[in-house]
Amino acid sequence: MSRILTVKNLVTRFYTFDGVVHALNGVSFHLDHGETLAIVGESGSGKSVTMMSLLHLLPMPPARIEEGEAVFEDDDGPIDLLKLSKPERRRVRGGKIGYIFQDALSALNPVMTVGRQVRESIMEHLSLDQKAARERTIQLLEHVGIPGAKSRYGNYPHQFSGGMRQRVMIAVAIACDPKIVIADEPTTALDVTVQAQIIELTKRIQDELGISVIWITHDLGVVAGIADRVLVMYAGSAVEISPVDRLYEHPQHPYTEGLLAALPRVGAKRGKRLASIKGSPPDLQEPPRHCQFAWRCPYNFDRCWASAPPLFEVGEGHYTKCYYDMDQERPR
Amino acid sequence: MQRYILSRIVQSLLILLGVLFIVFFMLQLTGDPVSLMVSRNASPEQMEMLREEMGFNRPILIQFGDFIGGALVGDFGMSLRHRQPAMELILERLPATVELAATALLIALLIGIPLGLLSGSNPGSFWDTLARGAGLVGQTIPNFWLALILIVVFSVELGWFPTFGRRTWDVFGMELPTKSVILPAFSLGLFTTGQLVRFTRSAVLEIKNEDYVRTAYSKGLKDNQIYLRHILRNASIPLISIVGVQFGYLLSGSIYIETIFSWPGIGNLLAEAIGNRDFALVQAIAFFASLVVVTLNLLTDIAYGLADPRIRYGD
Ligand SMILES: Nc1ncnc2c1ncn2[C@@H]1O[C@H](COP(=O)(O)OP(=O)(O)OP(=O)(O)O)[C@@H](O)[C@H]1O
Ligand code: SF4
Ligand SMILES: [Mg+2]
């Protein structure tokens, strides 16, 4: 499979009044054409900041992208998303990369009709006149499963249910045939059945349009059903990257192992308490000088405290930032 | 929405009734109103005659009933000084006050909103410093003081504007404003301008961080589209209430500004009526001003509801 996006050593910090927040400490990953990459990790691990850095969507100040590159394979050759001019950046946003935000109620403008919110993106990127853009909007709304799309074109976001609003959000994201769609926890605000419908819809659209999807979630349970590969984030780093089956069978980072152990299993004995990872994530105001998981890690040893581990390749397409070989039960 | 409008109308009527009550009993509280109306050396017979003429010798409730009855049809009695119905005098002066208030509001909108938008979109920039300074000055400098400065500079020294009075340009029976309104309107609108700058600025700063603005950026829209279509459009809803309230305040007439510029409006009339102890006229103006403010607040609330689809399509 061919690459569509390669992110290398992304470093993003926030310069706040209380000090520097080291939100991303060198995040690297790639995305192939047509695949789904899931990004998991606990709250505050930097999942959203990673994605928003790529599209320059962070408030600057306080945010600053300090290092790294994000090479996107555009139609006429590779471009570095982090070094684009303003007009180029606008062409990529919405046109090449669509973004689905977590809470559709706050992510849609409350005083603009949903139709116009989809249409304005179309008019920005595709050379269509108002009428044609309106037609396309209605088709899109139908396509994402909004019943009576034509009559609902002029409705406002608050007149939709949560699931329907998220469908509108999806229509916005795919309106201009992007190559990549970033879905930032699109289902956390929804109940389980609606959540399943939205996942189903996203998969269908991905197959039809052949787009690549980055699916952010903190629910490892969802990941198995949707992703080809998984990136596990912890304290501003990508600590493990793996094909999805390998990750479940063979986690190679103690943090991932902890996350998996915390999953409720089918057939688990009743009354048995779920394991959860002890301790809390590091204070991001300190730059990382050693493994950021060390004080929570059951395997930690002296080297873990001396330096931050680099990324080790531990199998085909499988990488981990850990000094300990969990298969051999000894340091690497 | 309909229920909301209806309840606001009822509320407004109750407020106006309260105003009538206060306006009427304020005069009674002074003790014997007649003693305030006549000169100090009037004979008791003259006072008795006036009391008779004004109906002050009747039981108070009857007087109040009469007053309310009159007020409902706009009859507040005769102005003692002008020997003319009080309401008629007000209506004569109304066009001048409307001209002044509308111009003041227009100036405030044209300066306040763009400046607030510029400053809120580039905090810390030159425009921001300018706007914050202007907002502060606008809200703290007394408008009569500014009026005097403006007269000295632009009328006396430069001779660009008349020093006082209202001149109109009559076209087919319509009295169109001329440049004579500029200085009084600018002085009168000063406070409103300052308020609009500050309000627009803080609304923009706040709305800029909303999730839907980030969504707008993620669609690849241009900055000006985002500021006008998304940010200003959302800021305009709370702005409506400020503009409405301020217009009510401007319309109810300014004693200072109209007096300084000898502007023949309601504020001027009020100053004169107070000086003359012309109580019917004072009462009529007090009620009229409240009517204007209450009506504008009502219209503002309705406009607010119409501008916000969450209210328009809500219960
Ligand atoms: N505007 C900001 N100012 C300062 N720090 C910020 C800002 N935005 C994010 N951060 C910091 O960056 C870190 C990563 O945040 P991010 O939103 O990426 O987390 P996340 O993994 O998406 O979490 P969640 O699952 O809660 O969405 C957080 O620790 C947060 O403190
Ligand atoms: S590097 Fe050491 S402390 Fe860090 S996760 Fe691996 S074993 Fe644990
Ligand atoms: Mg997030």
XYZ file of C-alpha atoms in Angstrom, chain A residues 52 57 59 86 90 93-94 97 99 101 103 106-112 116-118 120-121 124-125 156 158-159 169 172, chain B residues 209-223 225 229-231 233-234 237 307-314:
60
model
C -4.911 19.808 14.975
C -6.076 24.413 13.952
C -4.864 28.527 18.888
C -1.920 30.389 4.242
C -6.828 26.551 3.192
C -8.317 22.035 5.018
C -11.624 20.587 3.936
C -8.341 16.555 4.731
C -12.243 16.882 10.085
C -15.132 16.935 15.651
C -19.237 17.183 19.911
C -20.760 22.756 19.711
C -18.863 22.116 16.486
C -21.732 23.332 14.296
C -22.628 27.008 14.151
C -25.905 27.378 16.088
C -27.204 30.266 13.987
C -26.478 28.922 10.513
C -25.347 26.337 4.434
C -22.704 24.884 6.716
C -22.139 22.052 4.267
C -19.985 26.877 2.233
C -17.275 24.246 2.236
C -14.863 27.100 -1.203
C -13.226 24.081 -2.795
C -30.634 24.602 12.428
C -30.444 22.316 17.519
C -33.366 20.887 15.566
C -20.702 16.809 10.688
C -19.211 18.578 6.184
C -12.545 30.159 20.731
C -15.842 28.425 20.031
C -15.701 24.949 18.541
C -17.744 25.975 15.511
C -15.165 28.599 14.604
C -12.525 25.885 14.593
C -14.859 23.863 12.353
C -15.101 26.842 10.024
C -11.300 26.969 9.823
C -11.182 23.222 9.205
C -13.315 23.783 6.089
C -10.671 26.019 4.590
C -12.686 29.251 4.736
C -10.940 32.603 4.478
C -10.417 34.695 7.590
C -15.542 34.819 5.801
C -20.216 34.856 8.629
C -19.453 32.982 11.807
C -18.048 35.266 14.477
C -23.103 36.782 13.049
C -23.016 35.124 16.453
C -27.291 38.457 18.752
C -32.206 36.547 15.371
C -31.502 33.434 17.410
C -32.916 30.320 15.797
C -32.639 28.468 19.102
C -35.267 30.833 20.509
C -37.201 31.343 17.276
C -37.864 27.627 16.909
C -38.014 26.878 20.596
